Short mmCIF file of C-alpha atoms and ligand atoms in Angstrom, two decimals:
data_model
loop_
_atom_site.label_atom_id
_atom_site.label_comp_id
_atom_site.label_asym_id
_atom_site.label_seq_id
_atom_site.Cartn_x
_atom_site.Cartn_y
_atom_site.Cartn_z
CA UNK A 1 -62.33 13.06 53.84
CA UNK A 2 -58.97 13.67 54.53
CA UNK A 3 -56.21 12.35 56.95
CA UNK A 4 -52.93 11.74 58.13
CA UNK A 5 -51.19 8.75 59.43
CA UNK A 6 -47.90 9.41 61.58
CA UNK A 7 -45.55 6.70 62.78
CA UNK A 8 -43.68 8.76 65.53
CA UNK A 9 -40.90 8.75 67.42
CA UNK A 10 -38.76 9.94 64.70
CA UNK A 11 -36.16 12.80 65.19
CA UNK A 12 -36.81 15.77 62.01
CA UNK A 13 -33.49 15.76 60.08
CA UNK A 14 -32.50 17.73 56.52
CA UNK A 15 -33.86 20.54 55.39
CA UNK A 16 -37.31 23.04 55.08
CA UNK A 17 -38.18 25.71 52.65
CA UNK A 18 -41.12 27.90 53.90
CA UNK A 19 -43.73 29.43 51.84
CA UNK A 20 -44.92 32.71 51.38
CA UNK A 21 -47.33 34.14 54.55
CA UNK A 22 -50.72 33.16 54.70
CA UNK A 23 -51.70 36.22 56.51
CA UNK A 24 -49.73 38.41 54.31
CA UNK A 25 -51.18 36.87 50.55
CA UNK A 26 -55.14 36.26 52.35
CA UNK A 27 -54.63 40.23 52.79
CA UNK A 28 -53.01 41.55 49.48
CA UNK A 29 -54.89 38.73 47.29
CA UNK A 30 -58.17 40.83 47.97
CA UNK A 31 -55.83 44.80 47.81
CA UNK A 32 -55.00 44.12 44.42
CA UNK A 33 -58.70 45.16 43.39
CA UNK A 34 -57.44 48.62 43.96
CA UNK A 35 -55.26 48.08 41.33
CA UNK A 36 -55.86 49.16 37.52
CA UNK A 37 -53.06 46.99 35.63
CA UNK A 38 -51.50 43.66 36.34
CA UNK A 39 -49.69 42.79 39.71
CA UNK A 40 -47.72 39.90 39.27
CA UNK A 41 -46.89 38.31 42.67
CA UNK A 42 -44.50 35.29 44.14
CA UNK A 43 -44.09 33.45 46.58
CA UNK A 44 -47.80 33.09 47.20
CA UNK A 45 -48.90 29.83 49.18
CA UNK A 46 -50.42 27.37 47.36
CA UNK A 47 -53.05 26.58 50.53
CA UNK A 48 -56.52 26.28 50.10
CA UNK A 49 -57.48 29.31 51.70
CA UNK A 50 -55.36 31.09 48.74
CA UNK A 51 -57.38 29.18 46.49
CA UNK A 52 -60.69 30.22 47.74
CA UNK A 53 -59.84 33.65 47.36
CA UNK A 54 -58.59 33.37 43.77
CA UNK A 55 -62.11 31.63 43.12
CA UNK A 56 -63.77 34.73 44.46
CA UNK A 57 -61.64 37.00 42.42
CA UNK A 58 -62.23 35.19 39.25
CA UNK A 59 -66.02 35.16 39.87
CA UNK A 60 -65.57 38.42 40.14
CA UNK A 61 -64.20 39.07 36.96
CA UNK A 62 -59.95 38.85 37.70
CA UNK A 63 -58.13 37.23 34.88
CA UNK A 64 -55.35 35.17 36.86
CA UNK A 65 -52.81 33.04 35.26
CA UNK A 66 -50.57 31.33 37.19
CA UNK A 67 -47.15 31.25 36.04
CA UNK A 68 -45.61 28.56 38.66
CA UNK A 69 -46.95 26.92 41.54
CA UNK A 70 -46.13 30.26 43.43
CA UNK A 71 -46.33 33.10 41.13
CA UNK A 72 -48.91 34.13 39.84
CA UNK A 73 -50.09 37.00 37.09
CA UNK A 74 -53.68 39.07 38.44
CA UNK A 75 -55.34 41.53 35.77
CA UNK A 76 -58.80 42.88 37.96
CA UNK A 77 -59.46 45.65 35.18
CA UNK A 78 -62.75 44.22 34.60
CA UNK A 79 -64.03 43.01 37.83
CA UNK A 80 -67.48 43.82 39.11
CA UNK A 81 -69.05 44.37 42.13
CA UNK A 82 -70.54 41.69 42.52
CA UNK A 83 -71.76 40.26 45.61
CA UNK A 84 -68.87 37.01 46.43
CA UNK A 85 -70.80 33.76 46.73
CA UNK A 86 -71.53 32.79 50.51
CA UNK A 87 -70.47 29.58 50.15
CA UNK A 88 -67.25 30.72 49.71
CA UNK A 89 -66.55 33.39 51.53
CA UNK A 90 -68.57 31.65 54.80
CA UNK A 91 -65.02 28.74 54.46
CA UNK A 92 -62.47 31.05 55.65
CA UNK A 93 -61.88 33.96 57.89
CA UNK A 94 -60.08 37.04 55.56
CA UNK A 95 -62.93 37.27 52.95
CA UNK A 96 -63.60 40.32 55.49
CA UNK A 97 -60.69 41.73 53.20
CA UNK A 98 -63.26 42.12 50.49
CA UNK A 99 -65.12 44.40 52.49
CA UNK A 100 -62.17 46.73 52.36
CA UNK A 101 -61.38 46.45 49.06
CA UNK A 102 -64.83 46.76 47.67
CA UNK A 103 -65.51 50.03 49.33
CA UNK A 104 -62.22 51.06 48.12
CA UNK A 105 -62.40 50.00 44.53
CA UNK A 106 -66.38 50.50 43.84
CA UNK A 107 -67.86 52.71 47.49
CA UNK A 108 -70.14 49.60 48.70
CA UNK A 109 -69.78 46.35 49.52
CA UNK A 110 -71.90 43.37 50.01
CA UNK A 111 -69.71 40.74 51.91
CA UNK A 112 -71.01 37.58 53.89
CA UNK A 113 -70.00 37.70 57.56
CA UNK A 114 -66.68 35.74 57.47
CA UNK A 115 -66.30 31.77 58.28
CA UNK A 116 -63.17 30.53 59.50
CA UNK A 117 -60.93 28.94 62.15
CA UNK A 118 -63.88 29.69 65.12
CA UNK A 119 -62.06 28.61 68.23
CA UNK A 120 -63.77 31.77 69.84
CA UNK A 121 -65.65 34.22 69.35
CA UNK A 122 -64.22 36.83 66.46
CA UNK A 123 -66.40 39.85 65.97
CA UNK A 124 -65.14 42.41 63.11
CA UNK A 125 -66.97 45.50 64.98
CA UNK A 126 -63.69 47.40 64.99
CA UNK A 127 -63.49 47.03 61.18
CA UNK A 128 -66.80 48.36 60.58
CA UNK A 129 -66.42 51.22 63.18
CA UNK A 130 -63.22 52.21 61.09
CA UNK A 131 -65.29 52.18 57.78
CA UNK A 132 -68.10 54.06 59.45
CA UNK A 133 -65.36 56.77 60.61
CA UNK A 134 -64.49 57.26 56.97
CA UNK A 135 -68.20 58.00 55.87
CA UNK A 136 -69.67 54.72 55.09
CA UNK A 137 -72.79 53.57 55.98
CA UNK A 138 -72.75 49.89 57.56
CA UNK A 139 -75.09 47.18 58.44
CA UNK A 140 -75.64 43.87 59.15
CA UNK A 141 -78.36 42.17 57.11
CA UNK A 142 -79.23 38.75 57.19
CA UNK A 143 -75.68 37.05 57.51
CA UNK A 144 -74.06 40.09 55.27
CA UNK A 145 -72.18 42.90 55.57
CA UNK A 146 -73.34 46.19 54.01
CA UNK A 147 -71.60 49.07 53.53
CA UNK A 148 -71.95 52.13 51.32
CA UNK A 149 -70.06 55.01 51.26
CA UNK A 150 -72.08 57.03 48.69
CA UNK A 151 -69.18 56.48 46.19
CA UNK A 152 -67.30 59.41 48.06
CA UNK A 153 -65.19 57.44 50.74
CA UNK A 154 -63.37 60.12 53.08
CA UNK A 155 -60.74 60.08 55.09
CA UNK A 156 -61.14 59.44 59.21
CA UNK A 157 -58.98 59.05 61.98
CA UNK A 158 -59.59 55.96 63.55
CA UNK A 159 -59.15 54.47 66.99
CA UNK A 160 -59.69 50.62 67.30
CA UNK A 161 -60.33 50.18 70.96
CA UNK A 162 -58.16 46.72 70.80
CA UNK A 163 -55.46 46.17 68.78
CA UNK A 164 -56.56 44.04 65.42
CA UNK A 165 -54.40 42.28 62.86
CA UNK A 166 -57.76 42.56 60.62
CA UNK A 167 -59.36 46.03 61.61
CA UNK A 168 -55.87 47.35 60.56
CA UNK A 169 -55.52 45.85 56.96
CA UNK A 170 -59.17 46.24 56.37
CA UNK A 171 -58.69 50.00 57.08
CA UNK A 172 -55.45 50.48 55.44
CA UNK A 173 -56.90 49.00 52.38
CA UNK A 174 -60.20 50.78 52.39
CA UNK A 175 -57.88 54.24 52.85
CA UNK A 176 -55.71 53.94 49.67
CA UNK A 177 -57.88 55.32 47.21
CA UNK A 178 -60.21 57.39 49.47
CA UNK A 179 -60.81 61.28 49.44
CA UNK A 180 -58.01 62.69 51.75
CA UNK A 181 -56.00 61.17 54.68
CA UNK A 182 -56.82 58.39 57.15
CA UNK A 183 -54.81 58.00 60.66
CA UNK A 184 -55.64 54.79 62.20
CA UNK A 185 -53.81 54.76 65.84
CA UNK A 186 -53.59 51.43 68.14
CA UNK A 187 -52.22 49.84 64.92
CA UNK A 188 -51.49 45.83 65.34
CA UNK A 189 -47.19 45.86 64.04
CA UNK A 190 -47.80 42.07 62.33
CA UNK A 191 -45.07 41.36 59.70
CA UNK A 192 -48.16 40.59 57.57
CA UNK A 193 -49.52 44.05 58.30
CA UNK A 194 -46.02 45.82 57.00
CA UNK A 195 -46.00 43.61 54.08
CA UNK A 196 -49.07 44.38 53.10
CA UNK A 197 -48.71 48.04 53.18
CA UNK A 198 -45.34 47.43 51.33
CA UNK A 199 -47.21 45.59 48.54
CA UNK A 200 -49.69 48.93 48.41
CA UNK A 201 -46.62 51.19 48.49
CA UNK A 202 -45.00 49.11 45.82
CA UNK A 203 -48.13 49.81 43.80
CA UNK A 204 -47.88 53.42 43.73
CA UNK A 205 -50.14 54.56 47.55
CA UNK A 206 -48.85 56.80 50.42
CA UNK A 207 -48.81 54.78 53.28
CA UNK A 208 -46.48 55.38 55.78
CA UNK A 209 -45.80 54.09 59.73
CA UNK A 210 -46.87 50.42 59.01
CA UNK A 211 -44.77 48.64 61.87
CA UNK A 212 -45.58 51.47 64.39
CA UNK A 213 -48.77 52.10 66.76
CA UNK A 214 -49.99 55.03 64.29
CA UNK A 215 -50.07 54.41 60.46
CA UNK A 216 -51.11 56.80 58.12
CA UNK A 217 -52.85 56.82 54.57
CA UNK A 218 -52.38 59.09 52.07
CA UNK A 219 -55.30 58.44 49.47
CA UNK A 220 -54.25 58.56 46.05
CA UNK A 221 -55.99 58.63 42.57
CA UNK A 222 -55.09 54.90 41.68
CA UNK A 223 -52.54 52.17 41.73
CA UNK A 224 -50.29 51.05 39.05
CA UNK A 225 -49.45 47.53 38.85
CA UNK A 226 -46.15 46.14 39.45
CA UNK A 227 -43.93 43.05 41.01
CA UNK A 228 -44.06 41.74 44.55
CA UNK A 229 -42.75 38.85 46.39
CA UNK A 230 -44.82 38.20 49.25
CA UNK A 231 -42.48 37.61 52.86
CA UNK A 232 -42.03 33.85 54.03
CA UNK A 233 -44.69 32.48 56.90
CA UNK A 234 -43.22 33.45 60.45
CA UNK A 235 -45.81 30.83 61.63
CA UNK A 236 -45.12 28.08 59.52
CA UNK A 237 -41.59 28.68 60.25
CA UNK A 238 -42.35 28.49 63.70
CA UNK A 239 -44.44 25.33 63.72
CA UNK A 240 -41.25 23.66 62.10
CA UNK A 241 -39.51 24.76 65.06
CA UNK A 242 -41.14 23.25 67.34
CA UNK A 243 -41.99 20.16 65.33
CA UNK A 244 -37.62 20.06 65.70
CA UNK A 245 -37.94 21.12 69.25
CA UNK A 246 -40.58 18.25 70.40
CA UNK A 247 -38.98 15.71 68.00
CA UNK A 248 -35.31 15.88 69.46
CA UNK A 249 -34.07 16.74 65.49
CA UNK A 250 -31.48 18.70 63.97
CA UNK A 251 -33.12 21.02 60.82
CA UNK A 252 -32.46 23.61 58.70
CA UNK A 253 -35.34 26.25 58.02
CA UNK A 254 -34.55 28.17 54.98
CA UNK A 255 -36.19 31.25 53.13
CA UNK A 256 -37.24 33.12 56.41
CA UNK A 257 -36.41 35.98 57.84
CA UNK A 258 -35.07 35.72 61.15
CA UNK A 259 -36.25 38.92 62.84
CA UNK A 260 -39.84 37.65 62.47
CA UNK A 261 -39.12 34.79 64.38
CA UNK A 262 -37.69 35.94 67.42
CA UNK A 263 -39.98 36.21 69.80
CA UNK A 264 -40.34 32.05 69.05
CA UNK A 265 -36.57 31.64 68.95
CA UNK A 266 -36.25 33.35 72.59
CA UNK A 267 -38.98 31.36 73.86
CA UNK A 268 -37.32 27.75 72.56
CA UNK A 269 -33.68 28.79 73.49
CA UNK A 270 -35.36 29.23 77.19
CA UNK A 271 -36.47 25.55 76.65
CA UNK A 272 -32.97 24.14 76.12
CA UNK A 273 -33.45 24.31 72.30
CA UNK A 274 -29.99 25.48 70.28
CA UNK A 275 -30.69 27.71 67.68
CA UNK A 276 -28.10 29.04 65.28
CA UNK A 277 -29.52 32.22 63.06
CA UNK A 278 -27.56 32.73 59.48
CA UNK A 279 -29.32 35.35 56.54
CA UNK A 280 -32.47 33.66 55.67
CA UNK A 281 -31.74 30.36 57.67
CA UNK A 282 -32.39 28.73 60.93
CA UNK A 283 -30.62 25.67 62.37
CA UNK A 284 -32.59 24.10 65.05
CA UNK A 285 -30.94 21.44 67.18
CA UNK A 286 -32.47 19.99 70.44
CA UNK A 287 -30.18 17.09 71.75
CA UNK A 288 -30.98 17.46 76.02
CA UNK A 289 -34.39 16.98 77.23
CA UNK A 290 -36.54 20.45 76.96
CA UNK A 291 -36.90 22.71 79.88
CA UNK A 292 -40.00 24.06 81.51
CA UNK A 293 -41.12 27.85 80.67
CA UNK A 294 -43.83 30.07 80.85
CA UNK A 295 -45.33 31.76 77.51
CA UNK A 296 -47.95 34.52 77.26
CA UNK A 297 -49.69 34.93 74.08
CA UNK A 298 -49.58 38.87 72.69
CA UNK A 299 -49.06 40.77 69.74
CA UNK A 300 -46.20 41.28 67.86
CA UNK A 301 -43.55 41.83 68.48
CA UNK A 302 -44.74 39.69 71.93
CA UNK A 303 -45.52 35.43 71.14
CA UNK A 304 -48.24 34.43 68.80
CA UNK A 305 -51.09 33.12 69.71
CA UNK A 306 -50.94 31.18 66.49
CA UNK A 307 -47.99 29.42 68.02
CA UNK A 308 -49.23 28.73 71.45
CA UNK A 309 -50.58 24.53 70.34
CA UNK A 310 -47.48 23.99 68.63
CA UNK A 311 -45.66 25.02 71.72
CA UNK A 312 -48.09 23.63 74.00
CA UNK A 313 -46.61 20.05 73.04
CA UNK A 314 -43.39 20.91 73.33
CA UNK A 315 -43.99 21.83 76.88
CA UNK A 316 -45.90 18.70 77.49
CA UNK A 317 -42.59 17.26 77.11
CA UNK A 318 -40.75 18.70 79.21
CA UNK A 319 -39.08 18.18 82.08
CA UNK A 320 -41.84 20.05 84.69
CA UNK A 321 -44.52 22.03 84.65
CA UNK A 322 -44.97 25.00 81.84
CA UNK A 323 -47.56 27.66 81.79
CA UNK A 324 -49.25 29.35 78.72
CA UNK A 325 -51.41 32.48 79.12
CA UNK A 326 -53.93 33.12 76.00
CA UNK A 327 -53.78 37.21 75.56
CA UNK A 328 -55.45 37.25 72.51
CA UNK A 329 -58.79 34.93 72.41
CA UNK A 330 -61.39 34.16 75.22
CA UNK A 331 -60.44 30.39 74.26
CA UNK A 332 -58.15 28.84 72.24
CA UNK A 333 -57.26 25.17 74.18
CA UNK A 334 -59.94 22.92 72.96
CA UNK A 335 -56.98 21.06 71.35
CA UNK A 336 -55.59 20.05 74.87
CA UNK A 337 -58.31 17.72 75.57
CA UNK A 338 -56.43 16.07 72.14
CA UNK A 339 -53.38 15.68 73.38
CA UNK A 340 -54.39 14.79 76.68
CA UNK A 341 -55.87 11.37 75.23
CA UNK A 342 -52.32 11.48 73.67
CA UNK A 343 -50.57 11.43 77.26
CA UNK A 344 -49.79 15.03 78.02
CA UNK A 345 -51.22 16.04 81.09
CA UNK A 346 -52.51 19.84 81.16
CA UNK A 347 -54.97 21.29 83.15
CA UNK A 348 -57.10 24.47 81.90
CA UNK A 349 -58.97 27.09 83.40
CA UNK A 350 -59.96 29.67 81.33
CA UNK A 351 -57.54 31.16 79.50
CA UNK A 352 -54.78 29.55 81.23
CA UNK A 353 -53.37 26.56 80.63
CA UNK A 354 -51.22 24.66 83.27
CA UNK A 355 -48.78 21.58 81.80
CA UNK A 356 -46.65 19.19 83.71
CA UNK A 357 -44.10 17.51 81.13
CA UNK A 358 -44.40 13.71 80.89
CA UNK A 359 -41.82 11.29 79.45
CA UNK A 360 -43.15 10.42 76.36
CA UNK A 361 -46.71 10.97 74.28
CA UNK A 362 -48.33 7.75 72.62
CA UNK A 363 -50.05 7.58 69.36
CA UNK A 364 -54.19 7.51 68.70
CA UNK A 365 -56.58 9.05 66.99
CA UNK A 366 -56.90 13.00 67.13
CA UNK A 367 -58.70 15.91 65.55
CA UNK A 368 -57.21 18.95 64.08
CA UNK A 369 -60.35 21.28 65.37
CA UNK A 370 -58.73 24.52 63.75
CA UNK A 371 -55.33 25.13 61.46
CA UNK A 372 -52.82 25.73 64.51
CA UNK A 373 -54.38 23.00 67.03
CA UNK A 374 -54.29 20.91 63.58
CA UNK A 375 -50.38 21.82 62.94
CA UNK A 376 -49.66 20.99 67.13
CA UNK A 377 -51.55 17.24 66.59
CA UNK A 378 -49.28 16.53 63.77
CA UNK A 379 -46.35 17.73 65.82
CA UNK A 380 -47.33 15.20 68.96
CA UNK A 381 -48.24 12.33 66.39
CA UNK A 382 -44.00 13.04 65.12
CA UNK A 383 -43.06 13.20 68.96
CA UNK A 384 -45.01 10.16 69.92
CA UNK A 385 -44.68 7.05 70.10
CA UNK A 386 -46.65 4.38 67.61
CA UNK A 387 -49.32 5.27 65.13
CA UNK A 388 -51.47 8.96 65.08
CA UNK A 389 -53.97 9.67 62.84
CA UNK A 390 -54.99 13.04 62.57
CA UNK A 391 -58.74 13.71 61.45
CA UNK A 392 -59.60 16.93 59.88
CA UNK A 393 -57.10 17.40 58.37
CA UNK A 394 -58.45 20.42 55.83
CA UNK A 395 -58.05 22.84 58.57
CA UNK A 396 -54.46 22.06 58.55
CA UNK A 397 -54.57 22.23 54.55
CA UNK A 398 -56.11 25.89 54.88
CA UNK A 399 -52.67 27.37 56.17
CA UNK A 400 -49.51 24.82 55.57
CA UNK A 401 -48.61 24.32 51.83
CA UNK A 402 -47.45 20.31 51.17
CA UNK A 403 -47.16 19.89 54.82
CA UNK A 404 -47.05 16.13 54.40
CA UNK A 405 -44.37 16.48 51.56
CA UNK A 406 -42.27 18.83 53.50
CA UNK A 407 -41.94 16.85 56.41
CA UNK A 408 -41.46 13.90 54.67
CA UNK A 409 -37.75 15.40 53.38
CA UNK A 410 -37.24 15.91 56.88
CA UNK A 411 -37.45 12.19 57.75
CA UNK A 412 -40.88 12.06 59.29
CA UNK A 413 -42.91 8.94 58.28
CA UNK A 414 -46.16 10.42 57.28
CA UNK A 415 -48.96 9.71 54.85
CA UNK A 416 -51.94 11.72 53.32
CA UNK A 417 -54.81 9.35 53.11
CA UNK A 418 -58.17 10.03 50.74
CA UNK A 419 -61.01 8.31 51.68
CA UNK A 420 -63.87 8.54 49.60
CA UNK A 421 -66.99 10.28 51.22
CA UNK A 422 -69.28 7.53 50.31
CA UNK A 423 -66.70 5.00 52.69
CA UNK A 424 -66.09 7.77 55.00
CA UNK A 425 -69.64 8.32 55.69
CA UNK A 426 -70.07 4.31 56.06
CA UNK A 427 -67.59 4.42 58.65
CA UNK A 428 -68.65 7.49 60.72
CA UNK A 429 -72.70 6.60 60.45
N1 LIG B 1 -61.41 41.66 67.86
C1 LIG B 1 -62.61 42.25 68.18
N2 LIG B 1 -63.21 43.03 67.23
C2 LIG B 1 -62.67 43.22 66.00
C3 LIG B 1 -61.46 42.61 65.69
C4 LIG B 1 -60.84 41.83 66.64
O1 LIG B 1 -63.14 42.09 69.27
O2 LIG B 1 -63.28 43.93 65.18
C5 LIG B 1 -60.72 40.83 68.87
C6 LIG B 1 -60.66 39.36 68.45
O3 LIG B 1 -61.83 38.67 68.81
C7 LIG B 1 -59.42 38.89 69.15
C8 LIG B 1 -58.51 40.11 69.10
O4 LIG B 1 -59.36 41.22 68.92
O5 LIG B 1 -59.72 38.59 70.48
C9 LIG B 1 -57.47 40.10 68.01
O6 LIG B 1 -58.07 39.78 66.77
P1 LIG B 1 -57.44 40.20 65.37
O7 LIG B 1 -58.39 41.11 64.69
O8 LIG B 1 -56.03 40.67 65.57
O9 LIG B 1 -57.42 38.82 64.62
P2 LIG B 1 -57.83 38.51 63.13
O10 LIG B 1 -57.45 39.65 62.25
O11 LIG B 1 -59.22 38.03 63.07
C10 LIG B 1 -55.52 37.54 62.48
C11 LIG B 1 -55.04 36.24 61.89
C12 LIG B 1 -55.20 35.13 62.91
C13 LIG B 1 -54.44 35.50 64.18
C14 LIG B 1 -54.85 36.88 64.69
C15 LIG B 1 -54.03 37.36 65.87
C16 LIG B 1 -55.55 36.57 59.57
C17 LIG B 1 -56.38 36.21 58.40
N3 LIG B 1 -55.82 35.95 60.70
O12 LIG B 1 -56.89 37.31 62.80
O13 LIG B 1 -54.61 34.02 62.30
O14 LIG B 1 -54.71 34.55 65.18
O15 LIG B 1 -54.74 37.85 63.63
O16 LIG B 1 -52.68 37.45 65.52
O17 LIG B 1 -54.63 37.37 59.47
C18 LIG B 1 -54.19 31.74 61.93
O18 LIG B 1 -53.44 32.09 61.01
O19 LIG B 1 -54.26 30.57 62.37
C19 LIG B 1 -55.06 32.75 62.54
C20 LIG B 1 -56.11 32.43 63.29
#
């Protein structure tokens, strides 16, 4: 059991390096099964969610050496089909990847339904229905995902009826070593999804259009292995932001890329925030109180909806009332109740979310109930005043490398705290 301690009310100062993009390594981690040779890759995040998937990979066979804390060596000539232990795969939401990458590399897949961050529901039909348009045969038996495409898997031309960050990797990857040409239209434009494709290009497929509505996959023989440095984390760059933003601090945010971030960068200059963009650095300076604004949640280039807590807080402290619009999920506020008890006053109704700023949040006890509500509790607990302790804290682990460390060079007076389970359990029963 696992927690944080904050003592608030200090302004971030000094500088932030960002990792490489969980979205981006959960995706190509899995697409380097296509792969006959060794891909060496950096800037991977050390998170736990990385970890899991490594675990999987090894069980099934990769040999993986890890040459520094963010590079790492993957050799998946021998793995096997094997079918990925549920109790992994059920902790976190891209094991769907394997689907993709099983039917590519071997034509069937047995895959446990995905686990996750479930703060709604997150159904993967549109993957399936892509994998089905490309000649496999899928079903859902008893918590698992089976799909065989006869060894022969065909290309298809493929229309998601929503736009998917997932359907659209899980496709791509499938299509790289299939019979003949896949067009997937209604593509999701993700950073994550161009890097991936990048990382496939890089490795000898035909994929072109990644970044545009309409991407289309050449399929090729095989893939040669190669170098890649994964991009930096436009959302962990953006929770730092904010964490600047609702903090009143002065920081610098350094291997990024700027152009990812702008959508977040618009939204915080509206609040009164001053941001100055250099190469692959951000200075982020808030020294009047923040303005009001009004965000809708969309897909890229439009703003995250795996920004909207972090932001959330910094419009609780603003000067009026803010209102956030979730486009992407049915629900994603169960973290305002949270920050509520905090201070903040925000009202919700559906998937809207109305917030009146108030002067000042105070410290308690708070759960992180998924990785981005988690990152926005550790944001209010640096904003507020006295002591927060954030609970759940592995949902925070899943997606922020050494968050604790990180902002501890920025000033912030934070502490990771291991309890034992035995005490923890004491305490809780
Ligand atoms: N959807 C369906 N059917 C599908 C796929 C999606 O109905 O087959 C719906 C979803 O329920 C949702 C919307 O379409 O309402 C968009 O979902 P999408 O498929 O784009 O999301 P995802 O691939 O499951 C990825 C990220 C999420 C991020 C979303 C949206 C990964 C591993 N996860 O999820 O990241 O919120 O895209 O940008 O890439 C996070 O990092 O905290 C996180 C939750």
């Amino acid at each position: 059991m696992v927690k944080y301690m904050i003592q608030g009310g200090v302004p971030l100062r000094g500088t932030v390096n960002i990792s490489g993009a969980k979205n981006a390594a959960v995706a190509i981690l899995p697409a380097t099964l296509l792969v006959d040779g060794v891909c060496h890759l950096d800037n991977v995040p050390d998170i736990s969610d990385v970890r899991l998937l490594l675990d999987i990979l090894r069980d099934m066979g990769a040999k993986i050496r890890r040459l520094s804390p963010n590079s790492l060596e993957i050799d998946n000539t021998h793995v096997r089909n094997i079918i990925a232990p549920i109790e992994l795969v059920r902790r976190f939401r891209a094991s769907y990847y394997l689907i993709g990458a099983e039917l590519g590399r071997f034509g069937s897949a047995k895959v446990a339904l995905p686990g996750g961050c479930n703060f709604s529901d997150r159904p993967i039909d549109q993957h399936l229905k892509g994998f089905r348009s490309m000649g496999a045969q899928v079903d859902l038996k008893n918590g698992y995902v089976v799909a065989d495409a006869h060894g022969h898997l065909g290309g298809g031309h493929i229309f998601p009826d929503m736009v998917s960050v997932g359907a659209t990797i899980n496709i791509i990857i499938a299509a790289v070593l299939a019979e003949g040409t896949t067009i997937i239209e209604n593509c999701a434009k993700e950073p994550h999804v161009v890097d991936l494709a990048s990382f496939l290009n890089a490795m000898g497929a035909r994929i072109s259009g990644a970044g545009t509505d309409t991407i289309k996959v050449r399929g090729v023989r095989s893939l040669h292995g190669g170098s890649y440095t994964i991009i930096p984390d436009q959302i962990e760059a953006g929770t730092y932001m904010a964490a600047a933003a609702a903090t009143g601090g002065d920081i610098q945010i350094c291997n990024i890329i700027p152009r990812h971030l702008e959508c977040i960068t618009a939204k915080l200059r509206e609040m009164g925030v001053k941001i100055t963009e250099f190469d692959d650095t951000l200075r982020v300076q808030r020294t009047t109180p923040l303005r009001p604004t009004t965000v809708k949640t969309m897909v890229y280039p439009g703003f995250p909806t795996d920004m909207q807590p972090q932001i959330a807080v910094c419009m609780a402290l603003a000067r009026g009332a803010s209102l956030i619009t979730e486009g992407i999920y049915d629900t994603r506020f169960r973290y305002t109740g949270e920050l509520n008890r905090m201070g903040a006053n925000i009202q919700v109704d559906s998937k809207i979310a109305v917030i009146n700023g108030v002067d000042g949040l105070h410290g308690c006890s708070v759960r992180a109930f998924d990785l981005r509500a988690g990152a926005a509790m550790v944001i209010a607990g640096l904003a507020a005043s006295d002591t927060t302790v954030v609970e759940d804290v592995h949902y925070i682990e899943r997606g922020y490398e050494d968050i604790v460390g990180k902002l501890q060079g920025l000033g912030a007076m934070i502490k990771r705290i291991e309890t034992p389970d035995g005490r923890a359990a004491q305490q809780a029963g």
